[in-house]
């Protein structure tokens, strides 16, 4: 294994734990919960762009995509399907008919889409086909003299498509919305990676910038939410981007501060990012089911933030041996710092 970039490991590990935290059922009125839901996935798209490699040929690129993105997407959906069948039986008291049983299969084939014909099988996996689409887009643009002109144009266009979709909801959910909303952050990461930017380390400066950027991001997010409730649609969408870019660089500078702290737990969580993404949603559902029945209620639990945090730590601990097992035997092709 090549030498790892420790601050990126910190960023990926913290981000994947936050993803689990944000998928725990909590009050949508909690400001910082909404804030994390809006921003945390941006970190993964930035790193995917920053670490994007040109392997010299279309064949080699697709070979990597097959092992690092396509196979994990298929494996984790296959793992989720028996869980879906059990859940269906427990909720309905009978096995699904043919149409119902096919709905999650079609949902997975259409990148975790939901409509009257299909439903999401393992929702968090939408991230993988979205990243694949962006990688392929960069590969195609590299073949032209106008790579950056095309990408800047597409990033600018994505704002208007995203704004229009927020108003009229014409795009399929999850993957396609993720592509148009996060493409600019992927491209920023790609440009910085190509130019080998963001390599210097200055702990004091990084600490100041971390606090400054995250604070400003929170203030922008408060404005962002106010424009939503006041019906200022275009400004609401426009503010989405500074909120995310400020948060992103705040976290990156924070990870620079942590760069000198090396931990095998952080490294393994970073290596096992796709294990956590692929398995945490079914695990959360099982935990919700157990808790709701322990307290004799049919409602999905609505956790306080501190309970959700404890559950997040429990889930990551529960999945950690699977990460070690997969790492040791190389049976799950999961993203290394130098790939995804």
Tab-separated table of C-alpha atoms in Angstrom:
chain	number	residue	atom	x	y	z
A	1	UNK	CA	0.000	0.000	0.000
A	2	UNK	CA	1.300	3.453	-0.859
A	3	UNK	CA	1.931	5.928	1.914
A	4	UNK	CA	-1.366	7.377	3.045
A	5	UNK	CA	-2.228	11.056	3.372
A	6	UNK	CA	-3.147	11.343	7.025
A	7	UNK	CA	-5.234	14.530	6.884
A	8	UNK	CA	-7.367	12.981	4.133
A	9	UNK	CA	-7.846	9.886	6.274
A	10	UNK	CA	-9.074	12.165	9.066
A	11	UNK	CA	-11.456	13.923	6.675
A	12	UNK	CA	-12.930	10.697	5.319
A	13	UNK	CA	-13.241	9.049	8.738
A	14	UNK	CA	-14.976	12.048	10.330
A	15	UNK	CA	-17.218	12.517	7.302
A	16	UNK	CA	-18.398	8.895	7.195
A	17	UNK	CA	-19.213	9.003	10.919
A	18	UNK	CA	-21.224	12.179	10.298
A	19	UNK	CA	-23.097	10.435	7.478
A	20	UNK	CA	-24.185	7.726	9.922
A	21	UNK	CA	-25.141	10.405	12.461
A	22	UNK	CA	-27.233	12.288	9.868
A	23	UNK	CA	-29.145	9.122	8.963
A	24	UNK	CA	-30.233	8.568	12.554
A	25	UNK	CA	-33.855	9.801	12.890
A	26	UNK	CA	-33.725	13.194	14.598
A	27	UNK	CA	-35.827	16.335	14.704
A	28	UNK	CA	-35.617	18.222	11.414
A	29	UNK	CA	-35.930	21.424	13.429
A	30	UNK	CA	-32.506	20.939	15.010
A	31	UNK	CA	-30.383	23.573	13.246
A	32	UNK	CA	-27.007	21.788	13.284
A	33	UNK	CA	-28.575	18.525	12.132
A	34	UNK	CA	-29.963	20.305	9.067
A	35	UNK	CA	-26.593	21.977	8.581
A	36	UNK	CA	-24.688	18.682	8.550
A	37	UNK	CA	-27.263	17.084	6.251
A	38	UNK	CA	-26.643	19.876	3.742
A	39	UNK	CA	-22.853	19.901	3.855
A	40	UNK	CA	-21.252	16.637	4.927
A	41	UNK	CA	-21.438	14.715	1.628
A	42	UNK	CA	-19.532	17.549	-0.091
A	43	UNK	CA	-16.355	16.323	1.616
A	44	UNK	CA	-16.499	12.984	-0.206
A	45	UNK	CA	-17.007	14.617	-3.591
A	46	UNK	CA	-14.071	16.962	-3.016
A	47	UNK	CA	-11.775	14.074	-2.059
A	48	UNK	CA	-12.971	12.028	-5.038
A	49	UNK	CA	-11.948	14.865	-7.337
A	50	UNK	CA	-8.737	15.638	-5.451
A	51	UNK	CA	-7.556	12.030	-5.670
A	52	UNK	CA	-8.730	11.382	-9.229
A	53	UNK	CA	-5.980	9.661	-11.210
A	54	UNK	CA	-5.465	9.292	-14.932
A	55	UNK	CA	-4.398	5.695	-15.465
A	56	UNK	CA	-3.401	6.249	-19.055
A	57	UNK	CA	-6.093	4.317	-20.882
A	58	UNK	CA	-9.841	3.933	-20.952
A	59	UNK	CA	-9.451	0.221	-20.211
A	60	UNK	CA	-7.393	0.847	-17.051
A	61	UNK	CA	-9.777	3.564	-15.870
A	62	UNK	CA	-12.815	1.323	-16.282
A	63	UNK	CA	-11.000	-1.570	-14.655
A	64	UNK	CA	-10.521	0.621	-11.578
A	65	UNK	CA	-14.124	1.862	-11.663
A	66	UNK	CA	-15.371	-1.710	-11.899
A	67	UNK	CA	-13.484	-2.838	-8.807
A	68	UNK	CA	-13.776	0.330	-6.713
A	69	UNK	CA	-17.302	1.525	-7.550
A	70	UNK	CA	-19.469	-0.849	-9.589
A	71	UNK	CA	-18.766	-4.097	-7.716
A	72	UNK	CA	-19.243	-2.495	-4.260
A	73	UNK	CA	-22.506	-0.933	-5.452
A	74	UNK	CA	-23.784	-4.338	-6.557
A	75	UNK	CA	-22.490	-6.206	-3.491
A	76	UNK	CA	-24.006	-3.864	-0.920
A	77	UNK	CA	-27.355	-3.845	-2.710
A	78	UNK	CA	-27.342	-7.645	-2.832
A	79	UNK	CA	-26.581	-7.719	0.907
A	80	UNK	CA	-29.452	-5.289	1.563
A	81	UNK	CA	-32.076	-7.268	-0.382
A	82	UNK	CA	-32.611	-10.145	2.144
A	83	UNK	CA	-32.920	-7.497	4.844
A	84	UNK	CA	-35.575	-5.743	2.717
A	85	UNK	CA	-37.520	-9.030	2.363
A	86	UNK	CA	-37.434	-9.653	6.123
A	87	UNK	CA	-38.509	-6.084	6.842
A	88	UNK	CA	-41.382	-6.346	4.351
A	89	UNK	CA	-42.608	-9.571	5.953
A	90	UNK	CA	-42.432	-8.125	9.462
A	91	UNK	CA	-44.318	-4.982	8.459
A	92	UNK	CA	-46.975	-6.687	6.336
A	93	UNK	CA	-47.246	-10.163	7.835
A	94	UNK	CA	-46.780	-11.828	4.456
A	95	UNK	CA	-44.228	-12.277	1.691
A	96	UNK	CA	-44.213	-9.649	-1.090
A	97	UNK	CA	-45.880	-10.343	-4.404
A	98	UNK	CA	-43.795	-10.330	-7.580
A	99	UNK	CA	-44.333	-6.628	-8.301
A	100	UNK	CA	-43.467	-5.554	-4.764
A	101	UNK	CA	-40.395	-7.807	-4.682
A	102	UNK	CA	-39.109	-6.285	-7.928
A	103	UNK	CA	-39.535	-2.661	-6.853
A	104	UNK	CA	-36.299	-2.451	-4.800
A	105	UNK	CA	-34.389	-4.377	-7.483
A	106	UNK	CA	-35.472	-1.840	-10.096
A	107	UNK	CA	-34.708	0.964	-7.658
A	108	UNK	CA	-31.141	-0.273	-7.286
A	109	UNK	CA	-30.722	-0.703	-11.057
A	110	UNK	CA	-31.908	2.883	-11.523
A	111	UNK	CA	-29.393	4.167	-8.949
A	112	UNK	CA	-31.609	4.137	-5.839
A	113	UNK	CA	-34.515	5.861	-7.559
A	114	UNK	CA	-38.067	5.879	-6.182
A	115	UNK	CA	-41.399	6.112	-8.012
A	116	UNK	CA	-44.548	3.983	-8.314
A	117	UNK	CA	-42.555	1.226	-10.057
A	118	UNK	CA	-39.414	1.150	-7.916
A	119	UNK	CA	-38.013	2.088	-4.524
A	120	UNK	CA	-34.566	2.664	-3.094
A	121	UNK	CA	-32.980	-0.546	-1.815
A	122	UNK	CA	-29.925	0.919	-0.071
A	123	UNK	CA	-30.274	4.689	-0.325
A	124	UNK	CA	-26.781	5.874	0.730
A	125	UNK	CA	-25.267	3.983	-2.214
A	126	UNK	CA	-26.487	6.716	-4.610
A	127	UNK	CA	-23.086	8.275	-3.970
A	128	UNK	CA	-21.227	5.574	-5.952
A	129	UNK	CA	-22.897	6.007	-9.376
A	130	UNK	CA	-22.733	9.788	-8.870
A	131	UNK	CA	-18.961	9.598	-8.372
A	132	UNK	CA	-18.656	7.222	-11.334
A	133	UNK	CA	-20.490	9.710	-13.565
A	134	UNK	CA	-18.141	12.521	-12.518
A	135	UNK	CA	-15.030	10.398	-13.074
A	136	UNK	CA	-16.226	9.452	-16.553
A	137	UNK	CA	-17.063	13.085	-17.324
A	138	UNK	CA	-13.508	14.138	-16.447
A	139	UNK	CA	-12.109	11.268	-18.554
A	140	UNK	CA	-14.110	12.447	-21.570
A	141	UNK	CA	-13.137	16.082	-21.083
A	142	UNK	CA	-9.460	15.149	-20.834
A	143	UNK	CA	-9.604	13.988	-24.436
A	144	UNK	CA	-10.282	17.526	-25.638
A	145	UNK	CA	-8.235	20.730	-25.654
A	146	UNK	CA	-10.995	22.465	-23.731
A	147	UNK	CA	-11.221	20.269	-20.645
A	148	UNK	CA	-11.482	23.084	-18.116
A	149	UNK	CA	-13.697	25.275	-20.295
A	150	UNK	CA	-16.196	22.435	-20.601
A	151	UNK	CA	-16.104	21.617	-16.891
A	152	UNK	CA	-16.510	25.240	-15.796
A	153	UNK	CA	-19.470	25.571	-18.159
A	154	UNK	CA	-21.054	22.389	-16.819
A	155	UNK	CA	-20.518	23.498	-13.222
A	156	UNK	CA	-22.160	26.852	-13.961
A	157	UNK	CA	-25.035	25.108	-15.750
A	158	UNK	CA	-25.481	22.721	-12.814
A	159	UNK	CA	-26.516	25.660	-10.622
A	160	UNK	CA	-29.430	26.543	-12.914
A	161	UNK	CA	-30.459	22.903	-13.342
A	162	UNK	CA	-30.317	22.386	-9.582
A	163	UNK	CA	-32.338	25.552	-8.962
A	164	UNK	CA	-34.945	24.550	-11.552
A	165	UNK	CA	-35.205	21.036	-10.138
A	166	UNK	CA	-35.730	22.414	-6.628
A	167	UNK	CA	-38.698	24.323	-8.005
A	168	UNK	CA	-40.176	21.763	-10.417
A	169	UNK	CA	-38.691	18.383	-9.293
A	170	UNK	CA	-38.198	16.984	-12.791
A	171	UNK	CA	-35.038	14.936	-12.121
A	172	UNK	CA	-35.005	11.404	-10.676
A	173	UNK	CA	-34.066	11.574	-7.022
A	174	UNK	CA	-30.781	10.888	-5.231
A	175	UNK	CA	-28.082	10.112	-7.836
A	176	UNK	CA	-28.998	12.666	-10.495
A	177	UNK	CA	-29.706	15.402	-7.954
A	178	UNK	CA	-26.412	14.538	-6.260
A	179	UNK	CA	-24.545	14.955	-9.549
A	180	UNK	CA	-25.924	18.387	-10.374
A	181	UNK	CA	-25.650	19.697	-6.810
A	182	UNK	CA	-22.109	18.456	-6.049
A	183	UNK	CA	-20.318	18.613	-9.418
A	184	UNK	CA	-18.669	21.996	-8.649
A	185	UNK	CA	-17.115	20.644	-5.440
A	186	UNK	CA	-15.798	17.560	-7.220
A	187	UNK	CA	-14.264	19.769	-9.902
A	188	UNK	CA	-12.663	22.101	-7.352
A	189	UNK	CA	-11.084	19.044	-5.737
A	190	UNK	CA	-9.933	17.752	-9.129
A	191	UNK	CA	-8.252	21.037	-10.094
A	192	UNK	CA	-6.538	21.285	-6.704
A	193	UNK	CA	-5.363	17.674	-6.956
A	194	UNK	CA	-3.949	18.141	-10.457
A	195	UNK	CA	-2.117	21.281	-9.348
A	196	UNK	CA	-0.960	19.603	-6.113
A	197	UNK	CA	-2.534	22.353	-4.061
A	198	UNK	CA	-3.255	22.311	-0.338
A	199	UNK	CA	-0.121	20.395	0.629
A	200	UNK	CA	1.569	22.811	3.045
A	201	UNK	CA	1.063	22.416	6.793
A	202	UNK	CA	0.761	25.267	9.297
A	203	UNK	CA	-1.144	24.223	12.416
A	204	UNK	CA	-1.799	27.663	13.870
A	205	UNK	CA	-2.960	29.127	10.582
A	206	UNK	CA	-5.043	26.034	9.838
A	207	UNK	CA	-6.741	26.192	13.259
A	208	UNK	CA	-7.696	29.845	12.760
A	209	UNK	CA	-8.992	29.240	9.236
A	210	UNK	CA	-10.924	26.149	10.372
A	211	UNK	CA	-12.827	28.106	13.025
A	212	UNK	CA	-13.321	31.118	10.756
A	213	UNK	CA	-14.643	29.200	7.742
A	214	UNK	CA	-16.986	26.945	9.714
A	215	UNK	CA	-18.358	29.925	11.657
A	216	UNK	CA	-19.052	31.880	8.464
A	217	UNK	CA	-20.559	28.764	6.875
A	218	UNK	CA	-22.993	28.408	9.804
A	219	UNK	CA	-23.970	32.079	9.468
A	220	UNK	CA	-24.535	31.633	5.722
A	221	UNK	CA	-26.599	28.525	6.410
A	222	UNK	CA	-28.828	30.475	8.784
A	223	UNK	CA	-29.375	32.989	5.973
A	224	UNK	CA	-29.898	30.080	3.562
A	225	UNK	CA	-32.699	28.721	5.777
A	226	UNK	CA	-34.304	32.145	6.176
A	227	UNK	CA	-34.518	32.549	2.401
A	228	UNK	CA	-36.204	29.138	2.191
A	229	UNK	CA	-38.959	30.104	4.624
A	230	UNK	CA	-39.377	33.532	3.014
A	231	UNK	CA	-39.713	32.039	-0.489
A	232	UNK	CA	-36.581	33.654	-1.986
A	233	UNK	CA	-35.917	30.657	-4.193
A	234	UNK	CA	-32.933	31.725	-6.314
A	235	UNK	CA	-31.078	33.273	-3.372
A	236	UNK	CA	-31.779	30.147	-1.325
A	237	UNK	CA	-30.130	27.981	-3.996
A	238	UNK	CA	-27.274	30.441	-4.522
A	239	UNK	CA	-26.408	30.373	-0.809
A	240	UNK	CA	-26.141	26.571	-0.921
A	241	UNK	CA	-22.735	26.880	-2.606
A	242	UNK	CA	-20.909	29.274	-0.226
A	243	UNK	CA	-22.346	27.315	2.724
A	244	UNK	CA	-20.783	24.129	1.369
A	245	UNK	CA	-17.485	25.573	0.151
A	246	UNK	CA	-16.837	27.382	3.435
A	247	UNK	CA	-17.721	24.281	5.454
A	248	UNK	CA	-15.559	22.118	3.196
A	249	UNK	CA	-12.435	24.218	3.641
A	250	UNK	CA	-13.137	24.646	7.333
A	251	UNK	CA	-13.103	20.863	7.717
A	252	UNK	CA	-10.025	20.510	5.492
A	253	UNK	CA	-8.087	22.994	7.594
A	254	UNK	CA	-9.306	21.242	10.734
A	255	UNK	CA	-7.967	17.957	9.359
A	256	UNK	CA	-4.646	19.686	8.670
A	257	UNK	CA	-4.481	20.493	12.389
A	258	UNK	CA	-5.013	16.784	13.117
A	259	UNK	CA	-2.466	15.661	10.537
A	260	UNK	CA	0.202	14.986	13.159
A	261	UNK	CA	-2.104	12.638	15.063
A	262	UNK	CA	-1.941	9.166	13.570
A	263	UNK	CA	-4.450	6.537	14.603
A	264	UNK	CA	-5.041	3.068	13.116
A	265	UNK	CA	-8.754	3.481	13.901
A	266	UNK	CA	-8.954	6.628	11.767
A	267	UNK	CA	-6.942	4.997	8.973
A	268	UNK	CA	-9.146	1.911	8.959
A	269	UNK	CA	-12.364	3.939	9.002
A	270	UNK	CA	-11.034	5.875	6.017
A	271	UNK	CA	-10.132	2.664	4.184
A	272	UNK	CA	-13.513	1.196	5.149
A	273	UNK	CA	-15.591	4.161	4.046
A	274	UNK	CA	-17.620	2.056	1.615
A	275	UNK	CA	-18.237	-0.630	4.237
A	276	UNK	CA	-19.837	1.955	6.502
A	277	UNK	CA	-21.767	3.607	3.670
A	278	UNK	CA	-22.970	0.249	2.355
A	279	UNK	CA	-24.032	-1.327	5.658
A	280	UNK	CA	-25.041	1.454	8.025
A	281	UNK	CA	-28.584	2.020	6.699
A	282	UNK	CA	-29.794	-1.563	7.382
A	283	UNK	CA	-27.996	-1.478	10.733
A	284	UNK	CA	-29.795	1.731	11.705
A	285	UNK	CA	-33.139	0.158	10.765
A	286	UNK	CA	-32.452	-2.861	12.971
A	287	UNK	CA	-31.472	-0.608	15.897
A	288	UNK	CA	-34.628	1.490	15.397
A	289	UNK	CA	-36.752	-1.672	15.351
A	290	UNK	CA	-35.179	-3.052	18.532
A	291	UNK	CA	-35.488	0.245	20.413
A	292	UNK	CA	-39.084	0.821	19.334
A	293	UNK	CA	-40.097	-2.660	20.528
A	294	UNK	CA	-38.166	-2.376	23.777
A	295	UNK	CA	-40.201	0.706	24.595
A	296	UNK	CA	-43.433	-0.874	23.248
A	297	UNK	CA	-44.160	1.623	20.504
A	298	UNK	CA	-44.725	1.221	16.775
A	299	UNK	CA	-43.269	4.634	15.934
A	300	UNK	CA	-39.740	5.132	14.608
A	301	UNK	CA	-37.583	6.534	17.423
A	302	UNK	CA	-36.784	10.239	17.281
A	303	UNK	CA	-33.359	10.538	18.886
A	304	UNK	CA	-31.879	13.427	20.792
A	305	UNK	CA	-28.543	14.460	19.299
A	306	UNK	CA	-26.557	12.852	22.123
A	307	UNK	CA	-28.446	9.546	21.737
A	308	UNK	CA	-27.869	9.660	17.977
A	309	UNK	CA	-24.178	10.298	18.624
A	310	UNK	CA	-23.939	7.278	20.927
A	311	UNK	CA	-25.753	5.119	18.352
A	312	UNK	CA	-23.365	6.372	15.663
A	313	UNK	CA	-20.355	5.331	17.734
A	314	UNK	CA	-22.000	1.963	18.396
A	315	UNK	CA	-22.674	1.360	14.679
A	316	UNK	CA	-19.124	2.309	13.662
A	317	UNK	CA	-17.776	0.011	16.388
A	318	UNK	CA	-20.075	-2.767	15.197
A	319	UNK	CA	-18.895	-2.404	11.593
A	320	UNK	CA	-15.228	-1.978	12.484
A	321	UNK	CA	-14.432	-5.750	12.615
A	322	UNK	CA	-15.999	-6.095	9.154
A	323	UNK	CA	-13.671	-3.359	7.897
A	324	UNK	CA	-10.663	-5.197	9.367
A	325	UNK	CA	-11.853	-8.492	7.891
A	326	UNK	CA	-12.370	-6.939	4.464
A	327	UNK	CA	-9.033	-5.153	4.617
A	328	UNK	CA	-7.165	-8.294	5.621
A	329	UNK	CA	-8.636	-10.530	2.963
A	330	UNK	CA	-9.193	-7.888	0.285
A	331	UNK	CA	-12.650	-9.316	-0.442
A	332	UNK	CA	-14.350	-5.906	-0.470
A	333	UNK	CA	-12.684	-3.491	-2.868
A	334	UNK	CA	-13.002	-0.326	-0.847
A	335	UNK	CA	-11.696	3.133	-1.618
A	336	UNK	CA	-8.121	3.769	-0.659
A	337	UNK	CA	-6.958	7.320	-0.129
A	338	UNK	CA	-5.291	7.257	-3.542
A	339	UNK	CA	-8.404	6.186	-5.429
A	340	UNK	CA	-11.899	7.278	-4.474
